[in-house]
Short mmCIF file of C-alpha atoms in Angstrom, two decimals:
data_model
loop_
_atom_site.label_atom_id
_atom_site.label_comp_id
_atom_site.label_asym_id
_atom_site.label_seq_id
_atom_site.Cartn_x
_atom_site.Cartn_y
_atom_site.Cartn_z
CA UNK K 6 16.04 100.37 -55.93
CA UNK K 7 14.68 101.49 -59.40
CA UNK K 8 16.76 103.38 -61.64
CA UNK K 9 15.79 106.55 -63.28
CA UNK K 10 16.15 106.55 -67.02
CA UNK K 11 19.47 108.51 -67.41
CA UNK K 12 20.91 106.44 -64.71
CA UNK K 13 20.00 102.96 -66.55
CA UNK K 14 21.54 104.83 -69.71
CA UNK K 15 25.09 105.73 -67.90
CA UNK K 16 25.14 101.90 -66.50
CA UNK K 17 24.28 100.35 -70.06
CA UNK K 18 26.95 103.52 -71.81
CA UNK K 19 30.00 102.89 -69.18
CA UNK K 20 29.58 98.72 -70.03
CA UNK K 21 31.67 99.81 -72.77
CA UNK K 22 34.28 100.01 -71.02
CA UNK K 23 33.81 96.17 -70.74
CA UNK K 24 34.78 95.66 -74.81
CA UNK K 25 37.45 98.06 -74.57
CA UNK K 26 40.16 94.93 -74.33
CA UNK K 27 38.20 93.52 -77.87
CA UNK K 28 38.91 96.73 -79.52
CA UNK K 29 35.26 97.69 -79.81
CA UNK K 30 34.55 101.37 -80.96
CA UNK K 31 31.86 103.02 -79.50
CA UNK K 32 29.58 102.38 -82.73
CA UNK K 33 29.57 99.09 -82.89
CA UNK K 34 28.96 98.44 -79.07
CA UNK K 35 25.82 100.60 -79.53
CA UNK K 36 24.88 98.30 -82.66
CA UNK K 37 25.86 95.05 -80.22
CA UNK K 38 23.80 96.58 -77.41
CA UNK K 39 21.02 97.30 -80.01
CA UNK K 40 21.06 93.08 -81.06
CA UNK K 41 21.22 92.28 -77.38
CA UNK K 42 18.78 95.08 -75.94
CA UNK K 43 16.14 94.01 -78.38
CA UNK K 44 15.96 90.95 -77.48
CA UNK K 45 15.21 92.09 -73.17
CA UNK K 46 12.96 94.88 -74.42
CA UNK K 47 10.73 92.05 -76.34
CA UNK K 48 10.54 90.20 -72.96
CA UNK K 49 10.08 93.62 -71.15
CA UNK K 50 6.93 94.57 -73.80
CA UNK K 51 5.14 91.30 -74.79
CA UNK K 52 6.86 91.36 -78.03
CA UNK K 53 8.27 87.87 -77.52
CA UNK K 54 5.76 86.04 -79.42
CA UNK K 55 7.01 87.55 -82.35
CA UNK K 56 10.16 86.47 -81.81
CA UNK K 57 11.23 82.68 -83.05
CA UNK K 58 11.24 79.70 -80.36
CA UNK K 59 14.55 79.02 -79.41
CA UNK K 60 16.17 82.73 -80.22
CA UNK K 61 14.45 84.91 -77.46
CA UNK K 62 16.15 86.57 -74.26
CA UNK K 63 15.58 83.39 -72.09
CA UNK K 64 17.63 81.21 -74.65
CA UNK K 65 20.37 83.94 -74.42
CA UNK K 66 20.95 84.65 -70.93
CA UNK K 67 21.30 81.15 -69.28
CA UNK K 68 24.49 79.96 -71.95
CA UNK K 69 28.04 80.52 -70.88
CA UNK K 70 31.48 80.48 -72.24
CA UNK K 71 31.84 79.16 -75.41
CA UNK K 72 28.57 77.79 -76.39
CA UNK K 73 27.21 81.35 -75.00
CA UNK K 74 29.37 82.77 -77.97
CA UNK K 75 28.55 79.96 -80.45
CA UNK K 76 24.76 80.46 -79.36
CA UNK K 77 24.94 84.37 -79.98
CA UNK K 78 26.49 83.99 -83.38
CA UNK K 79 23.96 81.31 -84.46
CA UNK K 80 21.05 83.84 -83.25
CA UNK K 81 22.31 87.23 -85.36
CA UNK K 82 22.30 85.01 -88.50
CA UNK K 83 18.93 83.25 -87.68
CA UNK K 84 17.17 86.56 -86.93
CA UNK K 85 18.79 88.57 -90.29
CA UNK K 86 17.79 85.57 -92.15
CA UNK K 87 14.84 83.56 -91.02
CA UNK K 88 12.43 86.21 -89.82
CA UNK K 89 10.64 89.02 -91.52
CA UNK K 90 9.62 92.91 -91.18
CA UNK K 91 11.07 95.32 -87.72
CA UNK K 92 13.10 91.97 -86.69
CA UNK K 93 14.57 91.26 -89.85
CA UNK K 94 15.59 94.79 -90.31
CA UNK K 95 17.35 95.51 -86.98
CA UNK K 96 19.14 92.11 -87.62
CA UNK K 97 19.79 92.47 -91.15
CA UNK K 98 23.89 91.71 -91.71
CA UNK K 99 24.09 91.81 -87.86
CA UNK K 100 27.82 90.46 -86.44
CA UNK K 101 29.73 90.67 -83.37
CA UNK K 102 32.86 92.20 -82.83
CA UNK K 103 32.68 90.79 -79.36
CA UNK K 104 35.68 87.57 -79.08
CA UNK K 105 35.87 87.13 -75.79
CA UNK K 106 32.35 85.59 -74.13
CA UNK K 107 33.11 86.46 -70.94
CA UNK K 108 32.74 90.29 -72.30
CA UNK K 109 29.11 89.15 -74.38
CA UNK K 110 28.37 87.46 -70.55
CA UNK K 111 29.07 90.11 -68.49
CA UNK K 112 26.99 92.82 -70.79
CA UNK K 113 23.38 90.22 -70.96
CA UNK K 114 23.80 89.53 -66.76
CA UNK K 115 24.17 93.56 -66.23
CA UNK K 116 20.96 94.18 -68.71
CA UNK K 117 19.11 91.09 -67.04
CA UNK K 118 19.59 92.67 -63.58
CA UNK K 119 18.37 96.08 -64.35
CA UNK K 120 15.22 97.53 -63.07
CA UNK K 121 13.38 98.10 -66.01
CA UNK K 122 10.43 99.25 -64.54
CA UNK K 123 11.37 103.22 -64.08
CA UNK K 124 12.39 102.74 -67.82
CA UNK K 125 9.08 101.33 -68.93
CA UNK K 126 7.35 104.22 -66.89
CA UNK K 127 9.63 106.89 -68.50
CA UNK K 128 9.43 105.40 -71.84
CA UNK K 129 12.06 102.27 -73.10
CA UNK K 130 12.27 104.94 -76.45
CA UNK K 131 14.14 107.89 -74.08
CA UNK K 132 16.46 105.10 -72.77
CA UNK K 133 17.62 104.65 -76.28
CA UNK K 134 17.60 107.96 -77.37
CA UNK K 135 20.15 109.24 -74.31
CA UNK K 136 22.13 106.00 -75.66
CA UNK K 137 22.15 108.12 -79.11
CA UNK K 138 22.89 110.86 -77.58
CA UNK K 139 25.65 109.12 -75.51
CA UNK K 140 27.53 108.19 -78.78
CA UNK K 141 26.84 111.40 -81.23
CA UNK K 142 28.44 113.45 -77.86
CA UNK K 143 31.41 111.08 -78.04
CA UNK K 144 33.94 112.65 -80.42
CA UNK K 145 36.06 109.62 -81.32
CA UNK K 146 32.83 107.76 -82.30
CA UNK K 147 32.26 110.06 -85.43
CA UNK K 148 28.47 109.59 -85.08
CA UNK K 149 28.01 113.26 -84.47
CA UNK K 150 27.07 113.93 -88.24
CA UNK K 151 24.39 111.33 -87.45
CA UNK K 152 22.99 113.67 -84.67
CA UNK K 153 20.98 116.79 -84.77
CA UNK K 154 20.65 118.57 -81.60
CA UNK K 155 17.59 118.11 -79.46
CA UNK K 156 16.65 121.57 -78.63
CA UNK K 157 16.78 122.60 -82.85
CA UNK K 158 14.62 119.29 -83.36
CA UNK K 159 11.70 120.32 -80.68
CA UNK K 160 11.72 123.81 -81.80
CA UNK K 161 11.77 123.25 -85.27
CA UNK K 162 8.75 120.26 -84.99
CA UNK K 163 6.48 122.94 -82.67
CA UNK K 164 6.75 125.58 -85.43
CA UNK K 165 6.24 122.91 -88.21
CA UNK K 166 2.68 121.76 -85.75
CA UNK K 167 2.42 118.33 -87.48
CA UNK K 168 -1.12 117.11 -86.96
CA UNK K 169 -2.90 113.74 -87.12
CA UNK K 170 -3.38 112.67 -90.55
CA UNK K 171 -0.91 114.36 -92.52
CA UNK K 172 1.87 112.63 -94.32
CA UNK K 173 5.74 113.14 -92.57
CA UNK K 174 8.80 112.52 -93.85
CA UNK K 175 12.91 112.51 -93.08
CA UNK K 176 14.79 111.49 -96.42
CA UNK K 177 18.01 111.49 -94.33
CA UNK K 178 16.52 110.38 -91.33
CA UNK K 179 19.78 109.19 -89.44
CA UNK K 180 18.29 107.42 -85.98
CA UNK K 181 14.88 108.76 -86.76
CA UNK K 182 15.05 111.95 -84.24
CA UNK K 183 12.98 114.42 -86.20
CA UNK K 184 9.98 111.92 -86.74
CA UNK K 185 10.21 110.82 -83.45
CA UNK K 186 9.75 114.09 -81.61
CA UNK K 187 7.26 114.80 -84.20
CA UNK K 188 5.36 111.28 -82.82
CA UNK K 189 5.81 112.63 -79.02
CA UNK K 190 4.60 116.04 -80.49
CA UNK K 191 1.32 114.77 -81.80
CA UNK K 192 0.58 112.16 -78.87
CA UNK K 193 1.03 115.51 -76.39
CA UNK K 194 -1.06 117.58 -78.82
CA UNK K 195 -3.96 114.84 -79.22
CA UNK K 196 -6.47 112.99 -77.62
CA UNK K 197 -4.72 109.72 -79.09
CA UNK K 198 -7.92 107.59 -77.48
CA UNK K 199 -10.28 108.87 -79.39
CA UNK K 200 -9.06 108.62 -82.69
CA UNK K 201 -11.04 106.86 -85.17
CA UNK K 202 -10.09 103.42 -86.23
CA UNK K 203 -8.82 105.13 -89.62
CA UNK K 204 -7.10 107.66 -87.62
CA UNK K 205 -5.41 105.18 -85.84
CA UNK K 206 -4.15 103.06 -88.72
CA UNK K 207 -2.89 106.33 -90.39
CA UNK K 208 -0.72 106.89 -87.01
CA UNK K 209 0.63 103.21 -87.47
CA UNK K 210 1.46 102.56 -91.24
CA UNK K 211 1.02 106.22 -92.79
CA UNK K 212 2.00 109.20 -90.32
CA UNK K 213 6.10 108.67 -90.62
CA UNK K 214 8.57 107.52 -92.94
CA UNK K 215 12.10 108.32 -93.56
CA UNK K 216 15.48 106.87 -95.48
CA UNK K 217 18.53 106.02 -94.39
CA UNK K 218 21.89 105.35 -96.34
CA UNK K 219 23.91 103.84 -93.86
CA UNK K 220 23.28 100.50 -92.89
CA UNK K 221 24.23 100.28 -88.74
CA UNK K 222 22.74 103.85 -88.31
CA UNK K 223 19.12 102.28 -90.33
CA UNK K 224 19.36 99.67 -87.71
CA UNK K 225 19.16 101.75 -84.70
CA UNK K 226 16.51 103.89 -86.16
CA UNK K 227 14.17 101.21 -86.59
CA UNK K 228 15.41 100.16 -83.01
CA UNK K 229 14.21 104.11 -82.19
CA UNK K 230 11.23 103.72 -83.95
CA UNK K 231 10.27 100.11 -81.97
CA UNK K 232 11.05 101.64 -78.91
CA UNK K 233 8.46 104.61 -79.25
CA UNK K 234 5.72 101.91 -80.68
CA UNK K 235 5.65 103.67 -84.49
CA UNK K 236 5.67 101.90 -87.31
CA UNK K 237 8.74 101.45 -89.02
CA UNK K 238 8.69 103.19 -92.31
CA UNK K 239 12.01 103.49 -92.63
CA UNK K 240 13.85 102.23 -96.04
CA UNK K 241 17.17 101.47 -95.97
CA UNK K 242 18.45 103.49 -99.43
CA UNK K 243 19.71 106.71 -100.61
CA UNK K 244 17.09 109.29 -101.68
CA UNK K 245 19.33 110.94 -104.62
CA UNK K 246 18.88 107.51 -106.48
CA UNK K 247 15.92 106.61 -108.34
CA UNK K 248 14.04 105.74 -104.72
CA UNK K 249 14.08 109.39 -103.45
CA UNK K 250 11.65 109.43 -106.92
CA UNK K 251 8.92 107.39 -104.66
CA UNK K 252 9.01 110.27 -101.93
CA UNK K 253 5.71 111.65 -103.04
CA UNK K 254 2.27 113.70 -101.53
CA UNK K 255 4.08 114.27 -98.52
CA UNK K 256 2.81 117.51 -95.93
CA UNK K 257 5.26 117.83 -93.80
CA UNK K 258 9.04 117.00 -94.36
CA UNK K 259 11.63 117.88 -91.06
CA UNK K 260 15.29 117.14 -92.23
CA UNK K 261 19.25 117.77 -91.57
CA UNK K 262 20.42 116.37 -94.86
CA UNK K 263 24.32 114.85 -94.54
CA UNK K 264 26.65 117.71 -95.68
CA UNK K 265 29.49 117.52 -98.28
CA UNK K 266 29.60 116.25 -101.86
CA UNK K 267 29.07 112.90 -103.13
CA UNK K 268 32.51 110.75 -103.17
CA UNK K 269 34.22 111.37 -107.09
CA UNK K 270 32.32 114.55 -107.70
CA UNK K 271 29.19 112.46 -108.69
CA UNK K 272 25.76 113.32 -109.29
CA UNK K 273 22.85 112.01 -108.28
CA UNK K 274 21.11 108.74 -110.00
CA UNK K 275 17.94 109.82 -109.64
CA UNK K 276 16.19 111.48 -112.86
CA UNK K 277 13.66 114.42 -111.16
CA UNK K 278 15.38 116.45 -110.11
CA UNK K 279 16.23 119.97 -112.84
CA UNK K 280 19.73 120.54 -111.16
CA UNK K 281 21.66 118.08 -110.50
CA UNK K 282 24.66 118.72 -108.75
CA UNK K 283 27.75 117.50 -107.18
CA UNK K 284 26.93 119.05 -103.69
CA UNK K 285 24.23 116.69 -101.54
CA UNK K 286 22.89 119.95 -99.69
CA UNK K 287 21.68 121.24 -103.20
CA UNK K 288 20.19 118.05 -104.57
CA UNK K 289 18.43 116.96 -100.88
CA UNK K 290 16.86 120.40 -100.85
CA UNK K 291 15.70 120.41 -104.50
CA UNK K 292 14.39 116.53 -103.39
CA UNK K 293 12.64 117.82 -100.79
CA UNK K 294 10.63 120.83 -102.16
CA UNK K 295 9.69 118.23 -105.17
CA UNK K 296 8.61 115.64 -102.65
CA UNK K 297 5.53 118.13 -100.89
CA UNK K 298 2.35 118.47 -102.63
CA UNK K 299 0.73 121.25 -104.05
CA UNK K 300 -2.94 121.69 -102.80
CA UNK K 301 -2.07 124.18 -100.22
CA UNK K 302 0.03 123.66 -96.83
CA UNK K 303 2.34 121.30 -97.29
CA UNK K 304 5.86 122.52 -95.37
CA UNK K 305 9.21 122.03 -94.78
CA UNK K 306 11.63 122.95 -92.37
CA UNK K 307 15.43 121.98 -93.34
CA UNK K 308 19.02 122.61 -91.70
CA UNK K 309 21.05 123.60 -94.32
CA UNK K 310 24.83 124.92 -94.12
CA UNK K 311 26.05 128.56 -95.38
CA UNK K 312 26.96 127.07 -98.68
CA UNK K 313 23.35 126.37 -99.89
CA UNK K 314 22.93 130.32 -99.30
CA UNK K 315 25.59 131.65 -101.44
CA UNK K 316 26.89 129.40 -103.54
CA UNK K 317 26.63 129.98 -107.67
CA UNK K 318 25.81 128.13 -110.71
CA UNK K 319 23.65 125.12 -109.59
CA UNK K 320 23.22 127.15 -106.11
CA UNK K 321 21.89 130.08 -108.05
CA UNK K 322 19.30 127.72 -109.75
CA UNK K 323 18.29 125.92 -107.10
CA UNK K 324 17.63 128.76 -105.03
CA UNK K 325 15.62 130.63 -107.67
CA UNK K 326 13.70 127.27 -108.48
CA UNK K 327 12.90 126.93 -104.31
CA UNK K 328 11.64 130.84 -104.08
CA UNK K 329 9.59 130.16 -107.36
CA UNK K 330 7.54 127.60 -106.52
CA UNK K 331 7.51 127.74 -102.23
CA UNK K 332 7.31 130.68 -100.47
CA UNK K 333 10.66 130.72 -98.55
CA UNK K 334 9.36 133.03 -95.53
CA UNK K 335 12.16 131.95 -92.42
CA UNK K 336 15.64 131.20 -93.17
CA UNK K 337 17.03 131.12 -89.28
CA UNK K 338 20.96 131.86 -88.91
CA UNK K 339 21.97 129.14 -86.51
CA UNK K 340 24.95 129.34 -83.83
CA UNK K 341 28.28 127.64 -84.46
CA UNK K 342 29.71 124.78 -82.81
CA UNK K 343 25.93 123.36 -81.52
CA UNK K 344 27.04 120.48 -84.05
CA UNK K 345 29.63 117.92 -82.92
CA UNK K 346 31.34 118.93 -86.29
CA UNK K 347 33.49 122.04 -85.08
CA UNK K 348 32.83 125.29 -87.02
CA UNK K 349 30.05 124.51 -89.20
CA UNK K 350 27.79 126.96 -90.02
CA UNK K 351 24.47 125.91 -90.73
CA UNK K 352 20.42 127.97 -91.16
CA UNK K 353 16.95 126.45 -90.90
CA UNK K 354 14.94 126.79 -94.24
CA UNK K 355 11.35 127.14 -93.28
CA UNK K 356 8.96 127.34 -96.68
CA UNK K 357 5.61 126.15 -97.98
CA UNK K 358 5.10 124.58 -101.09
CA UNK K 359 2.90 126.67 -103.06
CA UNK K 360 -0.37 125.75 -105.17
CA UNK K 361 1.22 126.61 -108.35
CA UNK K 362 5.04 126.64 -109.32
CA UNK K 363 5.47 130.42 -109.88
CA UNK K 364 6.62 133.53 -107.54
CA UNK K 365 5.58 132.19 -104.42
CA UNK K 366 7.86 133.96 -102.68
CA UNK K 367 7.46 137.65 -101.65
CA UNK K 368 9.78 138.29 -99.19
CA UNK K 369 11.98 136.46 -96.72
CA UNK K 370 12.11 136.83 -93.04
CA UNK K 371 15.61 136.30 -91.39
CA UNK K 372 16.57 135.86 -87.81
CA UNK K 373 20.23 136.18 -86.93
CA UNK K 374 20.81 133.45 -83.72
CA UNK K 375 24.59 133.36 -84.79
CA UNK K 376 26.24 137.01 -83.96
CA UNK K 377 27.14 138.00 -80.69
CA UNK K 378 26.25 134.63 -79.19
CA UNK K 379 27.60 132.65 -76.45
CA UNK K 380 30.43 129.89 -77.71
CA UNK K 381 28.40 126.63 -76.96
CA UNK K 382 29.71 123.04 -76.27
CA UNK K 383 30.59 121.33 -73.04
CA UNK K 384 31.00 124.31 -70.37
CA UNK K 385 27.50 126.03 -72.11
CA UNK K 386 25.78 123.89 -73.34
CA UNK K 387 22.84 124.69 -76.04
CA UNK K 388 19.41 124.54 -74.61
CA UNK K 389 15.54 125.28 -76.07
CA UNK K 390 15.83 128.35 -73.82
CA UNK K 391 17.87 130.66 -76.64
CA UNK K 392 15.12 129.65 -79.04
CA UNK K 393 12.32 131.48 -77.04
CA UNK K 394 12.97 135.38 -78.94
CA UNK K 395 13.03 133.49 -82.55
CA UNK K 396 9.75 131.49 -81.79
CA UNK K 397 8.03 134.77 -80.54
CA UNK K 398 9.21 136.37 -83.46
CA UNK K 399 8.36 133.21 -85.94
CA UNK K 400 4.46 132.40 -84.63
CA UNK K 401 3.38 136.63 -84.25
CA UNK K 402 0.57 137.44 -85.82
CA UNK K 403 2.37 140.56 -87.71
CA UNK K 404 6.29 140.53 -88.04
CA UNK K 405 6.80 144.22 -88.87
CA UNK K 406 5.26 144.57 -85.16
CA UNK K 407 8.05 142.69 -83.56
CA UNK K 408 11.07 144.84 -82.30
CA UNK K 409 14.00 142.36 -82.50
CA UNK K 410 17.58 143.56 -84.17
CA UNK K 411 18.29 140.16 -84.84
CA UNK K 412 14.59 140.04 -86.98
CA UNK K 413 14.71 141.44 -90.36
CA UNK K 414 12.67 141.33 -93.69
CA UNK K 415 14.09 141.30 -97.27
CA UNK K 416 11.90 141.33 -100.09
CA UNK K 417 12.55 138.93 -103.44
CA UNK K 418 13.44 142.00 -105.70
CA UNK K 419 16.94 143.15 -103.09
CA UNK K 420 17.17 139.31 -103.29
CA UNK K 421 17.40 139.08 -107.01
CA UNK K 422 19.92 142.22 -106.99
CA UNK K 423 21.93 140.44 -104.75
CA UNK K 424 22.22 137.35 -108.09
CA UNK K 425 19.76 135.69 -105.40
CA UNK K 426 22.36 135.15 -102.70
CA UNK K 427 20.46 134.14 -99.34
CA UNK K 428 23.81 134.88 -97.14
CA UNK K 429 21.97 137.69 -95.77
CA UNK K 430 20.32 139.00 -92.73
CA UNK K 431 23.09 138.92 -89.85
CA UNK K 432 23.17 141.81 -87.56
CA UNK K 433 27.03 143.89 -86.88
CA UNK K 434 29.72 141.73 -84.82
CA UNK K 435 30.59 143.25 -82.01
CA UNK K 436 33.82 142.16 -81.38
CA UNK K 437 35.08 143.37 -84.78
CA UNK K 438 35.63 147.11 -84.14
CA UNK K 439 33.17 149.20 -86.10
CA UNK K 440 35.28 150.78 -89.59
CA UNK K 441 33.52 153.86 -88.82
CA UNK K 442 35.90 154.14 -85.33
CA UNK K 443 38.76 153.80 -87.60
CA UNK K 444 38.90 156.84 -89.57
CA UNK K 445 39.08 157.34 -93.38
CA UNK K 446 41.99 155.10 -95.70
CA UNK K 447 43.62 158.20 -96.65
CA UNK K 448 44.32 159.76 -93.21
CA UNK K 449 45.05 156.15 -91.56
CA UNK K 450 47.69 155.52 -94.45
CA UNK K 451 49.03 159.49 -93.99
CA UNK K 452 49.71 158.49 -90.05
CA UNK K 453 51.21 154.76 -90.89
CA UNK K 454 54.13 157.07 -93.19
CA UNK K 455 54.58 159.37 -90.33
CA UNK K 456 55.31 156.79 -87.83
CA UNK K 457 57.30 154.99 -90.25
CA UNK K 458 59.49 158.01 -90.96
CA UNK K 459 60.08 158.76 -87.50
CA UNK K 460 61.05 155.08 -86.93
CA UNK K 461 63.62 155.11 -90.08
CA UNK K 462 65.01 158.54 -88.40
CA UNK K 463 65.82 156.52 -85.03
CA UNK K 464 67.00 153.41 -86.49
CA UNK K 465 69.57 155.82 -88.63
CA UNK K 466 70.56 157.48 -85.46
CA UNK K 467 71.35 154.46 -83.69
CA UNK K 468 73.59 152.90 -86.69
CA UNK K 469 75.44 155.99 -86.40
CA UNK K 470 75.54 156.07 -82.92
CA UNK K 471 77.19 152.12 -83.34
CA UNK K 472 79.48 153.52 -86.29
#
C-alpha cells in the first residue's frame, strides 16, 4: 500500500524512538537520518553514480551486526573526506551517536521497505521538510530558533514575488526554508520548460544562496536544498565576519536573522558595516540593506523582534540609516507565541533599497496582527488564513482606500519626533479596560481615602468591641 507523504514522515519521526536506549536527542537522529536517508534518496533519484563504488545504499543495507557498524563508520569518514561538492558538504564532520547496530539495522531495513513512490510523486523535498518541521515542533530538541513558521514564509515570499533571474538570498538561512518556498514559488509562477538555456543555468548556480553558522543545521539545508533539485549555494560561515562582506548585487533577500547578542558582548568582524553593535538583530539588518543593490527594485522582507523597533543608541542609527537609504513602507506587528520560543515578539520589515542613499522613506505603513488575537500554539494552531486582511491591505492599489483598524500610516516627520522609534502602530487592547472608564486620578484617589476611612472606623470598633 503506498504511503502518503506525512505518513512516511511519522514512520521515519517515531523510529526515534528506536535510539532512545543510545541516548540520542532528537537533533542528532535527524542529522543520522539525514547520512542514512541520503544515501536511499540517491538510489531513489539516479544520483548514485555520483556516489563512490563501494559507499552507496546497496553496500549499506545488506551488513549486519558489527561489521554493519564498522562499515557505517568507515562510510561517514570516506564521504566527508574523499568526495567533493553537495556530498562532501552533507558529510562534512559527519559521526554517529548510534552504539548499538542493531538500532543503525533496524532504522536502514524500515527506510529500505518504504514505499517511496507516493514520496517521489509528492516531492522527496516535502518529506524532509515535515521531518524539519517534526523536530523545530519538538520542544526538548531546541531547534525551534532554527524554524520559521510556514504560513509567515509563504506569505512573506508571495508579497516579495521573486521572479526568474533575479539574485536571492538568506544570510541566516537555517534549513534553507525561505529560499526554498521561494524555488516552489517561482516553479508555480513559471513556465520552467521554456526557459532559455541561460535562464536555466541562472535557476541552477545563480537564483539562491544563503549562510549558515551552525554546522549540523548547514548540513540539513543542503540536504533541503538536494531534495528540491536547487543548487546548493549555501556557505557554511557567519555573515557578521568578513564573508557577509561577499553578500553583494543581491534583489531579493527573505530572512529571520537568529535573535540575541553575540556571546561576550562582541561585535561583529566584519568591516562594512557603519554601526556595529553588540545585538545580531541590528548588525544582520544593517548587513542586509547593504547587501541589495541600488538600480531600482531590489527588496527585502525581514522578521525582526520588538527590540530592533525601539531600542537607542546603535538602534537609533541603524534605524535612521535603513529609512535613509530604503524606503521602509510595511513594518507588520506579528502575533506572539507563533515561534517555538514562548513570548517573543517579533514584526516583518518590508523595504526597498533605494537608487540613491538619501530620504527614501516617506512614510511607513503598519499593520497590527498582534492585539486582540487568538493565543496560538497546539490547540490553534497558526495558519496562512489570518494573513488574508494584511495581504489585501499590503498588494491594494491605494492604502488610504483600505478600511482596516489594524492598517495605519505614519509619516517620517511623527517618526523623527518620536527620536525615530518604530514601536508604533498597534491598535487599543481590549482586555485592558479603557482609562477613560476609570474616571479622573483625583476623584479615584478622593474615593480610595473614603473607603479607607470607613475601614479604619470598623477595625477601631471591633478592637474596642474585643477590649
Amino acid at each position: 500500500m503506498a504511503l502518503t507523504t506525512q505518513e512516511i514522515v511519522n514512520k521515519l519521526w517515531n523510529l526515534c524512538n528506536v535510539l532512545r536506549d543510545d541516548g540520542i536527542t532528537y537533533h542528532q537522529y535527524l542529522n543520522e537520518l539525514t547520512f542514512i536517508l541520503f544515501l536511499k534518496m540517491a538510489e531513489e533519484t539516479d544520483y548514485n553514480d555520483k556516489l563512490p563504488e563501494g559507499y552507496r545504499w546497496e553496500d549499506l543495507k545488506h551488513k549486519e551486526g558489527i561489521e554493519l557498524s564498522t562499515f557505517y563508520r568507515e562510510l561517514l569518514l570516506h564521504l566527508g573526506t574523499k568526495t567533493t561538492g553537495k556530498i562532501q558538504k552533507i558529510y562534512n564532520n559527519a559521526q554517529t551517536s548510534i552504539q548499538e547496530p542493531a538500532n543503525l539495522r533496524k532504522i536502514i531495513k524500515h527506510i529500505d521497505e518504504l514505499d517511496w513512490f507516493e514520496a517521489k510523486d509528492e516531492g522527496l523535498g516535502e518529506m524532509y521538510e515535515g521531518l524539519l518541521e517534526k523536530n523545530a515542533s519538538e520542544k526538548k530538541s531546541g531547534a525551534g530558533q532554527y524554524f520559521t513558521p510556514r504560513p509567515l514564509i509563504n506569505v512573506m515570499v508571495r508579497l516579495m514575488d521573486p521572479k526568474v533571474g533575479e539574485r536571492l538570498n538568506d544570510p541566516a538561512c537555517g534549513t534553507y526554508g525561505f529560499m526554498i518556498a521561494a524555488h516552489h514559488y517561482i516553479l508555480k509562477h513559471n513556465d520552467i520548460y521554456n526557459l532559455s538555456e541561460a535562464q536555466n543555468n541562472h535557476l541552477q548556480t545563480e537564483q539562491y544562496s544563503g549562510c549558515e553558522l551552525v554546522g549540523d543545521t548547514h548540513r540539513l539545508a543542503m540536504m533541503n536544498s538536494f531534495l528540491h533539485g536547487m543548487g546548493g549555494n549555501i556557505a557554511l560561515g557567519d555573515s557578521l565576519s568578513s564573508y557577509g562582506e561577499s553578500i553583494k548585487n543581491k534583489d531579493l533577500v527573505l530572512a529571520n536573522p537568529p535573535f540575541g547578542t553575540k556571546k561576550g558582548g562582541d561585535r561583529p568582524t566584519r568591516t562594512d558595516l557603519v554601526y556595529p553593535t553588540s545585538n545580531k538583530q541590528l548588525n544582520f539588518l544593517q548587513g542586509i540593506y547593504r547587501s541589495l543593490h541600488t538600480r531600482g527594485g531590489a527588496r527585502a522582507a525581514v522578521v525582526l523582534p520588538d527590540n530592533v523597533l525601539f531600542e537607542d543608541g546603535d538602534g537609533q542609527n541603524v534605524r535612521k540609516d535603513l529609512m535613509e537609504k530604503c524606503n521602509l513602507h510595511t513594518i507588520l506587528r506579528l502575533p506572539t507565541g507563533i515561534f517555538y520560543a514562548a513570548g517573543v515578539k517579533t514584526n516583518v520589515l518590508f523595504f526597498e533599497r533605494g537608487t540613491t542613499d538619501k530620504a527614501n522613506t516617506k512614510e511607513v505603513w503598519f499593520y497590527d496582527m498582534r492585539t486582540n488575537m487568538p493565543n496560538f500554539g497546539k490547540r490553534t494552531p497558526f495558519t496562512e488564513s489570518y494573513f488574508a486582511d494584511f495581504e489585501k491591505a499590503y498588494t491594494a492599489k491605494d492604502r488610504n482606500k483600505i478600511k482596516d483598524e489594524r492598517f495605519s500610516c505614519i509619516t517620517r516627520a511623527t517618526i523623527a519626533k518620536k527620536n525615530d522609534s518604530l514601536d508604533l502602530g498597534l491598535i487599543a487592547d481590549d482586555s485592558i479596560t479603557k482609562a477613560e472608564d476609570i474616571g479622573e486620578p483625583i476623584d479615584i484617589a478622593k474615593e480610595a481615602l473614603t473607603e479607607l476611612i470607613s475601614i479604619t472606623k470598623a477595625l477601631n470598633a471591633i478592637i474596642k468591641a474585643l477590649h
